[in-house]
Amino acid sequence: MILRDITLINFKNHRELSLNFAAKSNAIVGRNGVGKTAILDAIHYLCLCKSYFNPIDNQQICYNQDFFIINGKFNLSDNQESVSCSVKRNQKKIFKRNQKTYERLADHIGLFPLVVISPNDVNIILDGSDERRRFIDNVISQTDGEYLSTIIEYSRYLLNRNAILKKIAETKRYDPELLELYDEKLIQLGETIFNKRKDFIEEFIKIFSNYYKFLSNNEEPVSLSYSSQLFGIDSFKQLLNNSLEKDRLMERTTCGIHKDDLVFSINEMPLKKFASQGQQKTFLTALKLAQYTYLKQKKNITPILLLDDIFDKLDESRIQKMMQLVSKEDFGQLFITDTEQHRILKVFHEINEPIETFNLDIY
């Protein structure tokens, strides 16, 4: 899969910008604040219908403007595809593929697989379990359209069950039959999600371990594992039954797959507390490269890889190993941002690989 060109109108700090990309490696360079990351985010919009950095569409509109438009043209297998996203203030986002408007954005997810490596990724380690579940769901959703629909449906029933628990507390009227109806749907959807997450992690761990060993020269043992309340019990139904009194007291559903987590460790100790910044960065890079390989294997398409400000986040030796890796033929189109053009050119000269550069300072 190749992104041939992109056009931005009123997107972030780009009033109007058009770029034609190389099929392999592309570098977006320039001073801080000129909109390098905005270009990567626009590519993310075209592939996954949303910003990677900010969930609020209106906040992507250029200052003092009323709308933004992103247009892109892809080569996908033997087909040419056009994708566009437009947002007007206080109106519904419009997303089109080949001039046809989507009724459900979820139908687009997975058609144009993409992976981002960004300084923001440290949130996966440092923040709460929401970030790690979001990572799992992002990967699986790009390979399994039914999974994304199941997640959306589970979230809806969870909100409704929580509303019922709150109403029970307010009115003091307990309706076990109504609660049981929502339990049945949560159980059905939750067990489906749990099994897909479990199968995913079993495959993913092997890929991740190989990348971490490569990037770190096998210097320290790390691991990741899937943590879920559904392990060690007979069924999700049993879990809900056991927590009913607590749920009524707390006025929310306190157990289920919405509490799942990934556990990261180094030398059998929590990664968040005992890993250096360099080790954390290497762990995250291996995590994202594993995501890339997993998507490629499942979709039989080479995803686009976006590397935002990566040169400031890893030491020189690990940068060179990474660039050697992602510039190989089994990786697809690559986009990198950096403030220093000579640094990118030097690295790619050393690994004897060509790269197209776009200097935003002169656009």
PDB file of C-alpha atoms in Angstrom, residues 32-319:
ATOM      1  CA  ASN A  32       9.350  23.199  15.459  1.00  0.00           C
ATOM      2  CA  GLY A  33       5.858  24.522  14.882  1.00  0.00           C
ATOM      3  CA  VAL A  34       5.828  24.433  11.067  1.00  0.00           C
ATOM      4  CA  GLY A  35       3.395  21.502  10.930  1.00  0.00           C
ATOM      5  CA  LYS A  36       5.497  18.364  10.471  1.00  0.00           C
ATOM      6  CA  THR A  37       3.430  16.259  12.855  1.00  0.00           C
ATOM      7  CA  ALA A  38       0.235  17.688  11.343  1.00  0.00           C
ATOM      8  CA  ILE A  39       1.072  15.945   8.054  1.00  0.00           C
ATOM      9  CA  LEU A  40       1.467  12.613   9.830  1.00  0.00           C
ATOM     10  CA  ASP A  41      -1.814  13.226  11.623  1.00  0.00           C
ATOM     11  CA  ALA A  42      -3.543  13.948   8.319  1.00  0.00           C
ATOM     12  CA  ILE A  43      -2.303  10.579   7.016  1.00  0.00           C
ATOM     13  CA  HIS A  44      -3.683   8.996  10.191  1.00  0.00           C
ATOM     14  CA  TYR A  45      -7.065  10.628   9.453  1.00  0.00           C
ATOM     15  CA  LEU A  46      -7.142   9.149   5.952  1.00  0.00           C
ATOM     16  CA  CYS A  47      -6.411   5.653   7.249  1.00  0.00           C
ATOM     17  CA  LEU A  48      -8.280   5.563  10.571  1.00  0.00           C
ATOM     18  CA  CYS A  49     -10.855   8.387  10.314  1.00  0.00           C
ATOM     19  CA  LYS A  50      -9.512  10.375  13.268  1.00  0.00           C
ATOM     20  CA  SER A  51      -6.558  12.219  14.736  1.00  0.00           C
ATOM     21  CA  TYR A  52      -3.874  10.256  16.540  1.00  0.00           C
ATOM     22  CA  PHE A  53      -3.185  13.123  18.924  1.00  0.00           C
ATOM     23  CA  ASN A  54      -6.533  14.807  19.634  1.00  0.00           C
ATOM     24  CA  PRO A  55      -9.998  13.164  19.551  1.00  0.00           C
ATOM     25  CA  ILE A  56     -11.852  16.470  18.968  1.00  0.00           C
ATOM     26  CA  ASP A  57     -12.250  17.054  15.224  1.00  0.00           C
ATOM     27  CA  ASN A  58     -13.153  20.748  15.479  1.00  0.00           C
ATOM     28  CA  GLN A  59      -9.834  21.463  17.167  1.00  0.00           C
ATOM     29  CA  GLN A  60      -7.987  20.366  14.010  1.00  0.00           C
ATOM     30  CA  ILE A  61      -9.471  23.234  11.997  1.00  0.00           C
ATOM     31  CA  CYS A  62      -7.030  26.017  11.131  1.00  0.00           C
ATOM     32  CA  TYR A  63      -7.378  29.134  13.290  1.00  0.00           C
ATOM     33  CA  ASN A  64     -10.167  31.475  12.228  1.00  0.00           C
ATOM     34  CA  GLN A  65     -11.506  29.022   9.610  1.00  0.00           C
ATOM     35  CA  ASP A  66     -14.769  27.063   9.551  1.00  0.00           C
ATOM     36  CA  PHE A  67     -13.704  23.728   8.058  1.00  0.00           C
ATOM     37  CA  PHE A  68     -10.844  21.460   7.064  1.00  0.00           C
ATOM     38  CA  ILE A  69     -10.439  19.022   4.177  1.00  0.00           C
ATOM     39  CA  ILE A  70      -7.911  16.211   3.720  1.00  0.00           C
ATOM     40  CA  ASN A  71      -7.647  14.409   0.372  1.00  0.00           C
ATOM     41  CA  GLY A  72      -5.337  11.509  -0.394  1.00  0.00           C
ATOM     42  CA  LYS A  73      -4.711   9.067  -3.213  1.00  0.00           C
ATOM     43  CA  PHE A  74      -3.470   5.537  -2.534  1.00  0.00           C
ATOM     44  CA  ASN A  75      -2.203   2.592  -4.541  1.00  0.00           C
ATOM     45  CA  LEU A  76      -3.742  -0.414  -2.807  1.00  0.00           C
ATOM     46  CA  SER A  77      -2.815  -3.759  -4.343  1.00  0.00           C
ATOM     47  CA  ASP A  78      -3.644  -3.190  -8.033  1.00  0.00           C
ATOM     48  CA  ASN A  79      -6.223  -0.484  -7.375  1.00  0.00           C
ATOM     49  CA  GLN A  80      -6.089   3.291  -7.131  1.00  0.00           C
ATOM     50  CA  GLU A  81      -8.107   4.642  -4.224  1.00  0.00           C
ATOM     51  CA  SER A  82      -9.108   8.177  -3.260  1.00  0.00           C
ATOM     52  CA  VAL A  83      -9.972   8.994   0.355  1.00  0.00           C
ATOM     53  CA  SER A  84     -11.235  12.286   1.748  1.00  0.00           C
ATOM     54  CA  CYS A  85     -12.187  13.634   5.150  1.00  0.00           C
ATOM     55  CA  SER A  86     -13.970  16.928   5.735  1.00  0.00           C
ATOM     56  CA  VAL A  87     -15.023  18.558   8.980  1.00  0.00           C
ATOM     57  CA  LYS A  88     -17.129  21.687   9.314  1.00  0.00           C
ATOM     58  CA  ARG A  89     -17.681  23.298  12.694  1.00  0.00           C
ATOM     59  CA  ASN A  90     -20.679  21.892  14.552  1.00  0.00           C
ATOM     60  CA  GLN A  91     -21.487  19.473  11.740  1.00  0.00           C
ATOM     61  CA  LYS A  92     -21.027  15.750  11.261  1.00  0.00           C
ATOM     62  CA  LYS A  93     -17.689  14.575   9.878  1.00  0.00           C
ATOM     63  CA  ILE A  94     -17.917  13.466   6.240  1.00  0.00           C
ATOM     64  CA  PHE A  95     -15.662  10.631   5.143  1.00  0.00           C
ATOM     65  CA  LYS A  96     -15.500   9.337   1.568  1.00  0.00           C
ATOM     66  CA  ARG A  97     -13.772   6.557  -0.311  1.00  0.00           C
ATOM     67  CA  ASN A  98     -13.789   6.859  -4.093  1.00  0.00           C
ATOM     68  CA  GLN A  99     -16.370   9.663  -3.824  1.00  0.00           C
ATOM     69  CA  LYS A 100     -18.799   7.458  -1.864  1.00  0.00           C
ATOM     70  CA  THR A 101     -19.732   8.673   1.627  1.00  0.00           C
ATOM     71  CA  TYR A 102     -19.516   6.193   4.471  1.00  0.00           C
ATOM     72  CA  GLU A 103     -22.605   5.648   6.569  1.00  0.00           C
ATOM     73  CA  ARG A 104     -20.451   4.045   9.286  1.00  0.00           C
ATOM     74  CA  LEU A 105     -16.842   5.112   9.795  1.00  0.00           C
ATOM     75  CA  ALA A 106     -16.143   1.677  11.283  1.00  0.00           C
ATOM     76  CA  ASP A 107     -16.475   0.234   7.753  1.00  0.00           C
ATOM     77  CA  HIS A 108     -13.279   2.075   6.746  1.00  0.00           C
ATOM     78  CA  ILE A 109     -11.121   0.798   9.612  1.00  0.00           C
ATOM     79  CA  GLY A 110      -8.649  -1.839   8.463  1.00  0.00           C
ATOM     80  CA  LEU A 111      -8.768  -1.074   4.749  1.00  0.00           C
ATOM     81  CA  PHE A 112      -5.656   1.135   4.959  1.00  0.00           C
ATOM     82  CA  PRO A 113      -3.566  -0.272   7.851  1.00  0.00           C
ATOM     83  CA  LEU A 114      -1.238   2.140   9.610  1.00  0.00           C
ATOM     84  CA  VAL A 115       1.096   2.277  12.622  1.00  0.00           C
ATOM     85  CA  VAL A 116       2.372   5.376  14.441  1.00  0.00           C
ATOM     86  CA  ILE A 117       5.452   5.643  16.659  1.00  0.00           C
ATOM     87  CA  SER A 118       5.306   8.915  18.577  1.00  0.00           C
ATOM     88  CA  PRO A 119       6.555  10.512  21.815  1.00  0.00           C
ATOM     89  CA  ASN A 120       2.904  10.347  22.974  1.00  0.00           C
ATOM     90  CA  ASP A 121       3.204   6.560  23.086  1.00  0.00           C
ATOM     91  CA  VAL A 122       4.820   6.768  26.520  1.00  0.00           C
ATOM     92  CA  ASN A 123       1.236   7.096  27.788  1.00  0.00           C
ATOM     93  CA  ILE A 124       0.814   3.405  27.051  1.00  0.00           C
ATOM     94  CA  ILE A 125       3.310   2.699  29.844  1.00  0.00           C
ATOM     95  CA  LEU A 126       2.721   5.587  32.245  1.00  0.00           C
ATOM     96  CA  ASP A 127      -1.059   6.103  32.091  1.00  0.00           C
ATOM     97  CA  GLY A 128      -3.927   3.892  33.221  1.00  0.00           C
ATOM     98  CA  SER A 129      -5.247   0.692  31.712  1.00  0.00           C
ATOM     99  CA  ASP A 130      -7.484   2.632  29.277  1.00  0.00           C
ATOM    100  CA  GLU A 131      -4.424   3.436  27.144  1.00  0.00           C
ATOM    101  CA  ARG A 132      -3.292  -0.183  26.990  1.00  0.00           C
ATOM    102  CA  ARG A 133      -6.787  -1.458  26.138  1.00  0.00           C
ATOM    103  CA  ARG A 134      -6.953   1.196  23.433  1.00  0.00           C
ATOM    104  CA  PHE A 135      -3.702  -0.155  22.002  1.00  0.00           C
ATOM    105  CA  ILE A 136      -5.052  -3.730  21.924  1.00  0.00           C
ATOM    106  CA  ASP A 137      -8.331  -2.619  20.377  1.00  0.00           C
ATOM    107  CA  ASN A 138      -6.589  -0.506  17.736  1.00  0.00           C
ATOM    108  CA  VAL A 139      -4.518  -3.453  16.520  1.00  0.00           C
ATOM    109  CA  ILE A 140      -7.308  -6.030  16.505  1.00  0.00           C
ATOM    110  CA  SER A 141      -9.843  -3.618  14.969  1.00  0.00           C
ATOM    111  CA  GLN A 142      -7.592  -3.084  11.937  1.00  0.00           C
ATOM    112  CA  THR A 143      -7.674  -6.834  11.276  1.00  0.00           C
ATOM    113  CA  ASP A 144     -11.209  -7.720  12.391  1.00  0.00           C
ATOM    114  CA  GLY A 145     -14.187  -5.495  11.539  1.00  0.00           C
ATOM    115  CA  GLU A 146     -16.534  -7.548  13.715  1.00  0.00           C
ATOM    116  CA  TYR A 147     -14.325  -6.930  16.740  1.00  0.00           C
ATOM    117  CA  LEU A 148     -14.707  -3.155  16.441  1.00  0.00           C
ATOM    118  CA  SER A 149     -18.502  -3.512  16.191  1.00  0.00           C
ATOM    119  CA  THR A 150     -18.488  -5.771  19.247  1.00  0.00           C
ATOM    120  CA  ILE A 151     -16.447  -3.259  21.262  1.00  0.00           C
ATOM    121  CA  ILE A 152     -18.855  -0.449  20.319  1.00  0.00           C
ATOM    122  CA  GLU A 153     -21.870  -2.564  21.263  1.00  0.00           C
ATOM    123  CA  TYR A 154     -20.326  -3.690  24.556  1.00  0.00           C
ATOM    124  CA  SER A 155     -19.647  -0.056  25.485  1.00  0.00           C
ATOM    125  CA  ARG A 156     -23.254   0.854  24.780  1.00  0.00           C
ATOM    126  CA  TYR A 157     -24.660  -1.933  26.956  1.00  0.00           C
ATOM    127  CA  LEU A 158     -22.161  -1.102  29.689  1.00  0.00           C
ATOM    128  CA  LEU A 159     -23.367   2.512  29.765  1.00  0.00           C
ATOM    129  CA  ASN A 160     -26.987   1.332  29.943  1.00  0.00           C
ATOM    130  CA  ARG A 161     -26.253  -1.126  32.736  1.00  0.00           C
ATOM    131  CA  ASN A 162     -24.480   1.606  34.702  1.00  0.00           C
ATOM    132  CA  ALA A 163     -27.506   3.881  34.207  1.00  0.00           C
ATOM    133  CA  ILE A 164     -29.774   1.159  35.578  1.00  0.00           C
ATOM    134  CA  LEU A 165     -27.548   0.669  38.623  1.00  0.00           C
ATOM    135  CA  LYS A 166     -27.636   4.401  39.264  1.00  0.00           C
ATOM    136  CA  LYS A 167     -31.416   4.472  38.922  1.00  0.00           C
ATOM    137  CA  ILE A 168     -31.754   1.555  41.356  1.00  0.00           C
ATOM    138  CA  ALA A 169     -29.731   3.511  43.897  1.00  0.00           C
ATOM    139  CA  GLU A 170     -31.828   6.649  43.396  1.00  0.00           C
ATOM    140  CA  THR A 171     -35.280   5.021  43.439  1.00  0.00           C
ATOM    141  CA  LYS A 172     -34.511   2.101  45.799  1.00  0.00           C
ATOM    142  CA  ARG A 173     -36.413  -0.106  43.345  1.00  0.00           C
ATOM    143  CA  TYR A 174     -34.487  -3.200  42.264  1.00  0.00           C
ATOM    144  CA  ASP A 175     -35.554  -4.833  38.987  1.00  0.00           C
ATOM    145  CA  PRO A 176     -33.498  -8.055  38.675  1.00  0.00           C
ATOM    146  CA  GLU A 177     -35.139  -9.091  35.391  1.00  0.00           C
ATOM    147  CA  LEU A 178     -34.171  -5.850  33.634  1.00  0.00           C
ATOM    148  CA  LEU A 179     -30.621  -6.055  34.960  1.00  0.00           C
ATOM    149  CA  GLU A 180     -30.403  -9.675  33.824  1.00  0.00           C
ATOM    150  CA  LEU A 181     -31.272  -8.653  30.246  1.00  0.00           C
ATOM    151  CA  TYR A 182     -28.275  -6.332  30.138  1.00  0.00           C
ATOM    152  CA  ASP A 183     -26.100  -8.927  31.861  1.00  0.00           C
ATOM    153  CA  GLU A 184     -26.863 -11.441  29.130  1.00  0.00           C
ATOM    154  CA  LYS A 185     -25.715  -9.038  26.408  1.00  0.00           C
ATOM    155  CA  LEU A 186     -22.590  -8.011  28.344  1.00  0.00           C
ATOM    156  CA  ILE A 187     -21.726 -11.671  28.878  1.00  0.00           C
ATOM    157  CA  GLN A 188     -22.175 -12.574  25.210  1.00  0.00           C
ATOM    158  CA  LEU A 189     -20.197  -9.580  23.933  1.00  0.00           C
ATOM    159  CA  GLY A 190     -17.597  -9.611  26.721  1.00  0.00           C
ATOM    160  CA  GLU A 191     -16.668 -13.261  26.305  1.00  0.00           C
ATOM    161  CA  THR A 192     -16.258 -12.729  22.538  1.00  0.00           C
ATOM    162  CA  ILE A 193     -13.922  -9.777  23.171  1.00  0.00           C
ATOM    163  CA  PHE A 194     -11.996 -11.681  25.855  1.00  0.00           C
ATOM    164  CA  ASN A 195     -11.343 -14.661  23.578  1.00  0.00           C
ATOM    165  CA  LYS A 196     -10.191 -12.454  20.702  1.00  0.00           C
ATOM    166  CA  ARG A 197      -7.882 -10.471  22.969  1.00  0.00           C
ATOM    167  CA  LYS A 198      -6.451 -13.665  24.416  1.00  0.00           C
ATOM    168  CA  ASP A 199      -5.761 -15.150  20.974  1.00  0.00           C
ATOM    169  CA  PHE A 200      -4.222 -11.870  19.813  1.00  0.00           C
ATOM    170  CA  ILE A 201      -1.805 -11.619  22.748  1.00  0.00           C
ATOM    171  CA  GLU A 202      -0.616 -15.203  22.292  1.00  0.00           C
ATOM    172  CA  GLU A 203       0.504 -14.374  18.750  1.00  0.00           C
ATOM    173  CA  PHE A 204       1.647 -10.842  19.477  1.00  0.00           C
ATOM    174  CA  ILE A 205       4.017 -11.689  22.355  1.00  0.00           C
ATOM    175  CA  LYS A 206       6.262 -13.781  20.113  1.00  0.00           C
ATOM    176  CA  ILE A 207       6.600 -10.998  17.535  1.00  0.00           C
ATOM    177  CA  PHE A 208       7.215  -8.357  20.200  1.00  0.00           C
ATOM    178  CA  SER A 209       9.916 -10.408  21.959  1.00  0.00           C
ATOM    179  CA  ASN A 210      11.913 -10.799  18.760  1.00  0.00           C
ATOM    180  CA  TYR A 211      11.860  -7.044  18.071  1.00  0.00           C
ATOM    181  CA  TYR A 212      12.875  -6.119  21.604  1.00  0.00           C
ATOM    182  CA  LYS A 213      15.807  -8.542  21.513  1.00  0.00           C
ATOM    183  CA  PHE A 214      16.932  -7.057  18.191  1.00  0.00           C
ATOM    184  CA  LEU A 215      16.705  -3.415  19.312  1.00  0.00           C
ATOM    185  CA  SER A 216      18.269  -3.964  22.742  1.00  0.00           C
ATOM    186  CA  ASN A 217      20.918  -6.499  21.682  1.00  0.00           C
ATOM    187  CA  ASN A 218      19.167  -8.894  24.068  1.00  0.00           C
ATOM    188  CA  GLU A 219      20.501  -6.907  27.042  1.00  0.00           C
ATOM    189  CA  GLU A 220      17.646  -7.455  29.521  1.00  0.00           C
ATOM    190  CA  PRO A 221      14.595  -9.732  29.751  1.00  0.00           C
ATOM    191  CA  VAL A 222      11.230  -8.035  29.258  1.00  0.00           C
ATOM    192  CA  SER A 223       7.738  -9.420  29.037  1.00  0.00           C
ATOM    193  CA  LEU A 224       4.153  -8.462  28.406  1.00  0.00           C
ATOM    194  CA  SER A 225       1.057 -10.378  29.464  1.00  0.00           C
ATOM    195  CA  TYR A 226      -2.704 -10.046  29.283  1.00  0.00           C
ATOM    196  CA  SER A 227      -4.508  -9.388  32.564  1.00  0.00           C
ATOM    197  CA  SER A 228      -8.269  -9.959  32.745  1.00  0.00           C
ATOM    198  CA  GLN A 229     -10.777 -10.647  35.499  1.00  0.00           C
ATOM    199  CA  LEU A 230     -12.161 -13.412  33.277  1.00  0.00           C
ATOM    200  CA  PHE A 231      -9.084 -15.545  33.890  1.00  0.00           C
ATOM    201  CA  GLY A 232      -9.526 -18.043  36.715  1.00  0.00           C
ATOM    202  CA  ILE A 233     -13.330 -18.070  36.795  1.00  0.00           C
ATOM    203  CA  ASP A 234     -15.930 -20.353  35.224  1.00  0.00           C
ATOM    204  CA  SER A 235     -17.681 -17.610  33.255  1.00  0.00           C
ATOM    205  CA  PHE A 236     -18.333 -13.885  32.898  1.00  0.00           C
ATOM    206  CA  LYS A 237     -21.801 -14.605  34.349  1.00  0.00           C
ATOM    207  CA  GLN A 238     -20.218 -15.849  37.560  1.00  0.00           C
ATOM    208  CA  LEU A 239     -18.089 -12.702  37.724  1.00  0.00           C
ATOM    209  CA  LEU A 240     -21.126 -10.425  37.353  1.00  0.00           C
ATOM    210  CA  ASN A 241     -23.108 -12.405  39.926  1.00  0.00           C
ATOM    211  CA  ASN A 242     -20.264 -12.259  42.438  1.00  0.00           C
ATOM    212  CA  SER A 243     -19.920  -8.489  42.056  1.00  0.00           C
ATOM    213  CA  LEU A 244     -23.625  -7.570  42.059  1.00  0.00           C
ATOM    214  CA  GLU A 245     -23.712  -6.167  45.592  1.00  0.00           C
ATOM    215  CA  LYS A 246     -20.560  -4.159  44.978  1.00  0.00           C
ATOM    216  CA  ASP A 247     -21.971  -2.878  41.677  1.00  0.00           C
ATOM    217  CA  ARG A 248     -25.150  -1.698  43.396  1.00  0.00           C
ATOM    218  CA  LEU A 249     -23.131   0.016  46.094  1.00  0.00           C
ATOM    219  CA  MET A 250     -20.762   1.706  43.603  1.00  0.00           C
ATOM    220  CA  GLU A 251     -23.588   2.418  41.090  1.00  0.00           C
ATOM    221  CA  ARG A 252     -21.497   1.102  38.195  1.00  0.00           C
ATOM    222  CA  THR A 253     -20.240  -2.156  36.710  1.00  0.00           C
ATOM    223  CA  THR A 254     -17.019  -2.885  38.578  1.00  0.00           C
ATOM    224  CA  CYS A 255     -15.945  -6.006  36.691  1.00  0.00           C
ATOM    225  CA  GLY A 256     -15.648  -7.128  33.106  1.00  0.00           C
ATOM    226  CA  ILE A 257     -13.447  -6.828  30.044  1.00  0.00           C
ATOM    227  CA  HIS A 258     -13.549  -3.019  30.381  1.00  0.00           C
ATOM    228  CA  LYS A 259     -11.086  -3.584  33.242  1.00  0.00           C
ATOM    229  CA  ASP A 260      -8.606  -5.610  31.145  1.00  0.00           C
ATOM    230  CA  ASP A 261      -4.967  -4.555  31.067  1.00  0.00           C
ATOM    231  CA  LEU A 262      -1.546  -5.349  29.651  1.00  0.00           C
ATOM    232  CA  VAL A 263       1.215  -5.975  32.179  1.00  0.00           C
ATOM    233  CA  PHE A 264       4.691  -4.797  31.126  1.00  0.00           C
ATOM    234  CA  SER A 265       7.775  -5.947  33.038  1.00  0.00           C
ATOM    235  CA  ILE A 266      11.559  -5.784  32.885  1.00  0.00           C
ATOM    236  CA  ASN A 267      13.737  -8.175  34.879  1.00  0.00           C
ATOM    237  CA  GLU A 268      10.420  -9.437  36.326  1.00  0.00           C
ATOM    238  CA  MET A 269       9.705  -5.979  37.784  1.00  0.00           C
ATOM    239  CA  PRO A 270       7.115  -3.385  36.640  1.00  0.00           C
ATOM    240  CA  LEU A 271       8.403  -1.556  33.554  1.00  0.00           C
ATOM    241  CA  LYS A 272       6.826   1.743  34.647  1.00  0.00           C
ATOM    242  CA  LYS A 273       8.857   1.884  37.870  1.00  0.00           C
ATOM    243  CA  PHE A 274      12.082   0.053  37.098  1.00  0.00           C
ATOM    244  CA  ALA A 275      12.922   0.744  33.434  1.00  0.00           C
ATOM    245  CA  SER A 276      15.073   3.659  32.339  1.00  0.00           C
ATOM    246  CA  GLN A 277      13.709   6.118  29.777  1.00  0.00           C
ATOM    247  CA  GLY A 278      15.822   4.434  27.109  1.00  0.00           C
ATOM    248  CA  GLN A 279      14.455   1.011  28.033  1.00  0.00           C
ATOM    249  CA  GLN A 280      10.904   2.333  27.978  1.00  0.00           C
ATOM    250  CA  LYS A 281      11.448   3.869  24.545  1.00  0.00           C
ATOM    251  CA  THR A 282      12.922   0.636  23.227  1.00  0.00           C
ATOM    252  CA  PHE A 283       9.992  -1.323  24.686  1.00  0.00           C
ATOM    253  CA  LEU A 284       7.479   0.990  23.010  1.00  0.00           C
ATOM    254  CA  THR A 285       9.318   0.863  19.685  1.00  0.00           C
ATOM    255  CA  ALA A 286       9.308  -2.948  19.783  1.00  0.00           C
ATOM    256  CA  LEU A 287       5.613  -2.852  20.681  1.00  0.00           C
ATOM    257  CA  LYS A 288       4.784  -0.728  17.641  1.00  0.00           C
ATOM    258  CA  LEU A 289       6.998  -2.689  15.253  1.00  0.00           C
ATOM    259  CA  ALA A 290       5.260  -5.838  16.457  1.00  0.00           C
ATOM    260  CA  GLN A 291       1.944  -4.141  15.727  1.00  0.00           C
ATOM    261  CA  TYR A 292       3.194  -3.425  12.206  1.00  0.00           C
ATOM    262  CA  THR A 293       4.226  -7.030  11.567  1.00  0.00           C
ATOM    263  CA  TYR A 294       1.009  -8.401  13.056  1.00  0.00           C
ATOM    264  CA  LEU A 295      -1.094  -6.176  10.788  1.00  0.00           C
ATOM    265  CA  LYS A 296       0.952  -7.126   7.764  1.00  0.00           C
ATOM    266  CA  GLN A 297       0.572 -10.839   8.479  1.00  0.00           C
ATOM    267  CA  LYS A 298      -3.166 -10.637   9.069  1.00  0.00           C
ATOM    268  CA  LYS A 299      -4.053  -8.215   6.266  1.00  0.00           C
ATOM    269  CA  ASN A 300      -1.468  -9.343   3.707  1.00  0.00           C
ATOM    270  CA  ILE A 301      -0.862  -5.620   3.090  1.00  0.00           C
ATOM    271  CA  THR A 302       2.222  -3.623   4.035  1.00  0.00           C
ATOM    272  CA  PRO A 303       0.949  -0.895   6.387  1.00  0.00           C
ATOM    273  CA  ILE A 304       2.142   2.693   6.347  1.00  0.00           C
ATOM    274  CA  LEU A 305       4.587   3.481   9.163  1.00  0.00           C
ATOM    275  CA  LEU A 306       4.705   6.972  10.702  1.00  0.00           C
ATOM    276  CA  LEU A 307       7.717   7.896  12.869  1.00  0.00           C
ATOM    277  CA  ASP A 308       7.187  11.181  14.678  1.00  0.00           C
ATOM    278  CA  ASP A 309      10.266  12.845  16.175  1.00  0.00           C
ATOM    279  CA  ILE A 310      11.924   9.452  16.564  1.00  0.00           C
ATOM    280  CA  PHE A 311      15.514  10.722  16.228  1.00  0.00           C
ATOM    281  CA  ASP A 312      15.292  12.627  19.496  1.00  0.00           C
ATOM    282  CA  LYS A 313      13.924   9.638  21.382  1.00  0.00           C
ATOM    283  CA  LEU A 314      16.468   6.862  20.772  1.00  0.00           C
ATOM    284  CA  ASP A 315      20.248   6.734  20.909  1.00  0.00           C
ATOM    285  CA  GLU A 316      22.269   6.669  17.684  1.00  0.00           C
ATOM    286  CA  SER A 317      22.958   2.926  17.646  1.00  0.00           C
ATOM    287  CA  ARG A 318      19.309   2.013  18.134  1.00  0.00           C
ATOM    288  CA  ILE A 319      18.225   4.563  15.540  1.00  0.00           C
TER     289      ILE A 319
END
